[in-house]
């Protein structure tokens, strides 16, 4: 080992942020399998959602999720914070309250100093503390590539589960974090991003969706998800797939990092964005006014992205105001649920 600071992102083989299995691949693996049936499973594998939900009693259910990935920033403490915030996010996207977590670690102990693992876990603990979550265990394996994440269990009320379905016509769609972390972390990996941009995007990715979730709790929210690896349009597609309605997105209202737009114009687009486009592009109609860089950003895979909330139209402005009052400055109404075209996304 040398005195040079270790660049964690250069140890990652896959491009972009989370080195995720290409969309659709897991569906093929699961297709036709005989999955166990239990009436207490309120949200399971039958339809893509943020987390599983299992009813314990009439007024209590468990909400469970797991997420882990290789580093997308070089600072180990920040990486730990990001991975934890990302894993916790799926609990918040369901309307749950996270309670316990377990570490999932793959660590190359022959090439990286153990102090790096300690800093990563400290970063994770920092976010768990903020979330009011206790670490109760974990599992660590030796691997050639560093990976870290959490499995998280929370409480949720069985009659207030925010799934991806249940869009109502007229609902407004609200997004709580800007898009572009996939492109920016690709730039970080390529050594193109300066410290100010690294700090900005790290701050965004380490921000818990906790405040956004607590805020939406007092409004009439019909559906919610968080924007992660499949990108804005990929996760939106999951909301419209079996819906009786469609959605109309105003691209100019979608918060996007200007740096990400500049790098997109230079062609610095992670492979995941192309995967997302080929997987879900058939659901999307772009108006000719939407420029190519913005289109690419709408497919950009996000790490620890914001919540995408479908809220009753009469509550929409008030929810945006409340989110802003609680420090979520970029919260914006980005579109609405429309009667037609059914199960499609129109971007204007
Ligand atoms: Co999710
Ligand atoms: Co997830
Ligand atoms: Co949800």
PDB file of N, CA, C and O in Angstrom, residues 35 46 57 63 66 90 95 97 105 108 115 137 140 170 200 203 214-215 223 228 239 243 252 257 269 272 299 314:
ATOM      1  N   UNK A  35     -43.498 -19.836  -6.545  1.00  0.00           N
ATOM      2  CA  UNK A  35     -43.206 -19.008  -5.373  1.00  0.00           C
ATOM      3  C   UNK A  35     -44.239 -19.289  -4.282  1.00  0.00           C
ATOM      4  O   UNK A  35     -45.426 -19.451  -4.576  1.00  0.00           O
ATOM      5  N   UNK A  46     -45.061 -10.552  -7.053  1.00  0.00           N
ATOM      6  CA  UNK A  46     -45.902 -10.638  -8.253  1.00  0.00           C
ATOM      7  C   UNK A  46     -45.816  -9.376  -9.108  1.00  0.00           C
ATOM      8  O   UNK A  46     -46.098  -9.391 -10.292  1.00  0.00           O
ATOM      9  N   UNK A  57     -50.121  -8.258  12.255  1.00  0.00           N
ATOM     10  CA  UNK A  57     -51.413  -8.187  12.945  1.00  0.00           C
ATOM     11  C   UNK A  57     -52.285  -7.209  12.170  1.00  0.00           C
ATOM     12  O   UNK A  57     -51.858  -6.657  11.156  1.00  0.00           O
ATOM     13  N   UNK A  63     -42.032  -4.191   6.740  1.00  0.00           N
ATOM     14  CA  UNK A  63     -41.625  -3.802   5.396  1.00  0.00           C
ATOM     15  C   UNK A  63     -40.125  -4.073   5.292  1.00  0.00           C
ATOM     16  O   UNK A  63     -39.361  -3.687   6.179  1.00  0.00           O
ATOM     17  N   UNK A  66     -33.560  -4.822   0.612  1.00  0.00           N
ATOM     18  CA  UNK A  66     -32.112  -5.013   0.635  1.00  0.00           C
ATOM     19  C   UNK A  66     -31.504  -4.358  -0.600  1.00  0.00           C
ATOM     20  O   UNK A  66     -32.113  -4.380  -1.680  1.00  0.00           O
ATOM     21  N   UNK A  90     -35.985   2.636   0.122  1.00  0.00           N
ATOM     22  CA  UNK A  90     -37.119   1.786  -0.280  1.00  0.00           C
ATOM     23  C   UNK A  90     -38.158   1.658   0.832  1.00  0.00           C
ATOM     24  O   UNK A  90     -39.344   1.482   0.556  1.00  0.00           O
ATOM     25  N   UNK A  95     -43.799   4.192   2.561  1.00  0.00           N
ATOM     26  CA  UNK A  95     -44.511   4.820   3.660  1.00  0.00           C
ATOM     27  C   UNK A  95     -44.214   4.165   4.996  1.00  0.00           C
ATOM     28  O   UNK A  95     -44.968   4.332   5.958  1.00  0.00           O
ATOM     29  N   UNK A  97     -41.571   2.944   8.382  1.00  0.00           N
ATOM     30  CA  UNK A  97     -40.601   3.517   9.313  1.00  0.00           C
ATOM     31  C   UNK A  97     -39.518   2.465   9.535  1.00  0.00           C
ATOM     32  O   UNK A  97     -39.800   1.390  10.091  1.00  0.00           O
ATOM     33  N   UNK A 105     -21.549  -6.931   3.216  1.00  0.00           N
ATOM     34  CA  UNK A 105     -20.228  -6.446   2.810  1.00  0.00           C
ATOM     35  C   UNK A 105     -19.504  -7.490   1.966  1.00  0.00           C
ATOM     36  O   UNK A 105     -19.456  -8.668   2.326  1.00  0.00           O
ATOM     37  N   UNK A 108     -12.351  -6.751  -0.523  1.00  0.00           N
ATOM     38  CA  UNK A 108     -11.078  -7.310  -0.999  1.00  0.00           C
ATOM     39  C   UNK A 108      -9.967  -7.034   0.010  1.00  0.00           C
ATOM     40  O   UNK A 108      -9.203  -6.064  -0.132  1.00  0.00           O
ATOM     41  N   UNK A 115      -9.008  -0.339   7.376  1.00  0.00           N
ATOM     42  CA  UNK A 115      -9.497   0.972   7.832  1.00  0.00           C
ATOM     43  C   UNK A 115     -10.543   1.536   6.860  1.00  0.00           C
ATOM     44  O   UNK A 115     -11.411   2.327   7.255  1.00  0.00           O
ATOM     45  N   UNK A 137     -26.883  -6.820  12.905  1.00  0.00           N
ATOM     46  CA  UNK A 137     -26.082  -7.931  12.402  1.00  0.00           C
ATOM     47  C   UNK A 137     -25.567  -7.645  11.017  1.00  0.00           C
ATOM     48  O   UNK A 137     -25.556  -6.492  10.565  1.00  0.00           O
ATOM     49  N   UNK A 140     -20.224 -10.598   6.015  1.00  0.00           N
ATOM     50  CA  UNK A 140     -19.106 -10.086   5.230  1.00  0.00           C
ATOM     51  C   UNK A 140     -18.425 -11.232   4.506  1.00  0.00           C
ATOM     52  O   UNK A 140     -18.154 -12.276   5.111  1.00  0.00           O
ATOM     53  N   UNK A 170     -55.811  12.554 -12.669  1.00  0.00           N
ATOM     54  CA  UNK A 170     -55.726  13.902 -12.117  1.00  0.00           C
ATOM     55  C   UNK A 170     -54.614  14.077 -11.094  1.00  0.00           C
ATOM     56  O   UNK A 170     -54.225  15.201 -10.788  1.00  0.00           O
ATOM     57  N   UNK A 200     -21.344  18.251  -4.023  1.00  0.00           N
ATOM     58  CA  UNK A 200     -22.768  18.517  -4.252  1.00  0.00           C
ATOM     59  C   UNK A 200     -23.549  17.210  -4.438  1.00  0.00           C
ATOM     60  O   UNK A 200     -24.587  16.992  -3.813  1.00  0.00           O
ATOM     61  N   UNK A 203     -23.646  15.078  -1.283  1.00  0.00           N
ATOM     62  CA  UNK A 203     -24.658  15.612  -0.365  1.00  0.00           C
ATOM     63  C   UNK A 203     -26.054  15.127  -0.755  1.00  0.00           C
ATOM     64  O   UNK A 203     -26.843  14.685   0.090  1.00  0.00           O
ATOM     65  N   UNK A 214     -41.896  11.678   5.638  1.00  0.00           N
ATOM     66  CA  UNK A 214     -42.673  12.203   6.770  1.00  0.00           C
ATOM     67  C   UNK A 214     -43.609  13.310   6.303  1.00  0.00           C
ATOM     68  O   UNK A 214     -44.740  13.426   6.764  1.00  0.00           O
ATOM     69  N   UNK A 215     -43.119  14.129   5.359  1.00  0.00           N
ATOM     70  CA  UNK A 215     -43.919  15.248   4.872  1.00  0.00           C
ATOM     71  C   UNK A 215     -45.128  14.755   4.080  1.00  0.00           C
ATOM     72  O   UNK A 215     -46.246  15.243   4.270  1.00  0.00           O
ATOM     73  N   UNK A 223     -49.752   6.894  -4.577  1.00  0.00           N
ATOM     74  CA  UNK A 223     -48.687   5.967  -4.976  1.00  0.00           C
ATOM     75  C   UNK A 223     -47.347   6.661  -4.773  1.00  0.00           C
ATOM     76  O   UNK A 223     -47.269   7.890  -4.782  1.00  0.00           O
ATOM     77  N   UNK A 228     -34.202   5.056  -8.571  1.00  0.00           N
ATOM     78  CA  UNK A 228     -32.877   4.453  -8.409  1.00  0.00           C
ATOM     79  C   UNK A 228     -32.390   3.945  -9.766  1.00  0.00           C
ATOM     80  O   UNK A 228     -32.458   4.670 -10.760  1.00  0.00           O
ATOM     81  N   UNK A 239     -44.890   2.289 -12.563  1.00  0.00           N
ATOM     82  CA  UNK A 239     -46.160   2.809 -12.021  1.00  0.00           C
ATOM     83  C   UNK A 239     -47.288   2.729 -13.047  1.00  0.00           C
ATOM     84  O   UNK A 239     -48.453   2.582 -12.672  1.00  0.00           O
ATOM     85  N   UNK A 243     -51.567   0.206 -14.979  1.00  0.00           N
ATOM     86  CA  UNK A 243     -52.520   1.246 -14.593  1.00  0.00           C
ATOM     87  C   UNK A 243     -53.602   1.405 -15.661  1.00  0.00           C
ATOM     88  O   UNK A 243     -53.380   1.127 -16.838  1.00  0.00           O
ATOM     89  N   UNK A 252     -39.566  20.181 -18.825  1.00  0.00           N
ATOM     90  CA  UNK A 252     -38.922  21.417 -18.364  1.00  0.00           C
ATOM     91  C   UNK A 252     -39.112  21.639 -16.860  1.00  0.00           C
ATOM     92  O   UNK A 252     -38.414  22.458 -16.261  1.00  0.00           O
ATOM     93  N   UNK A 257     -29.532  18.218 -12.655  1.00  0.00           N
ATOM     94  CA  UNK A 257     -28.266  18.918 -12.424  1.00  0.00           C
ATOM     95  C   UNK A 257     -27.721  19.461 -13.747  1.00  0.00           C
ATOM     96  O   UNK A 257     -27.608  18.708 -14.720  1.00  0.00           O
ATOM     97  N   UNK A 269     -22.477   9.151 -20.955  1.00  0.00           N
ATOM     98  CA  UNK A 269     -23.731   8.560 -20.473  1.00  0.00           C
ATOM     99  C   UNK A 269     -23.471   7.115 -20.056  1.00  0.00           C
ATOM    100  O   UNK A 269     -22.898   6.348 -20.831  1.00  0.00           O
ATOM    101  N   UNK A 272     -26.018   1.982 -18.114  1.00  0.00           N
ATOM    102  CA  UNK A 272     -27.318   1.736 -17.495  1.00  0.00           C
ATOM    103  C   UNK A 272     -28.427   2.583 -18.106  1.00  0.00           C
ATOM    104  O   UNK A 272     -29.580   2.139 -18.183  1.00  0.00           O
ATOM    105  N   UNK A 299     -33.553   8.808 -18.421  1.00  0.00           N
ATOM    106  CA  UNK A 299     -33.240   7.372 -18.287  1.00  0.00           C
ATOM    107  C   UNK A 299     -32.012   7.130 -17.410  1.00  0.00           C
ATOM    108  O   UNK A 299     -31.650   5.982 -17.151  1.00  0.00           O
ATOM    109  N   UNK A 314     -55.571  18.366  -5.588  1.00  0.00           N
ATOM    110  CA  UNK A 314     -55.865  19.471  -4.660  1.00  0.00           C
ATOM    111  C   UNK A 314     -54.805  19.605  -3.564  1.00  0.00           C
ATOM    112  O   UNK A 314     -54.697  20.648  -2.916  1.00  0.00           O
TER     113      UNK A 314
END
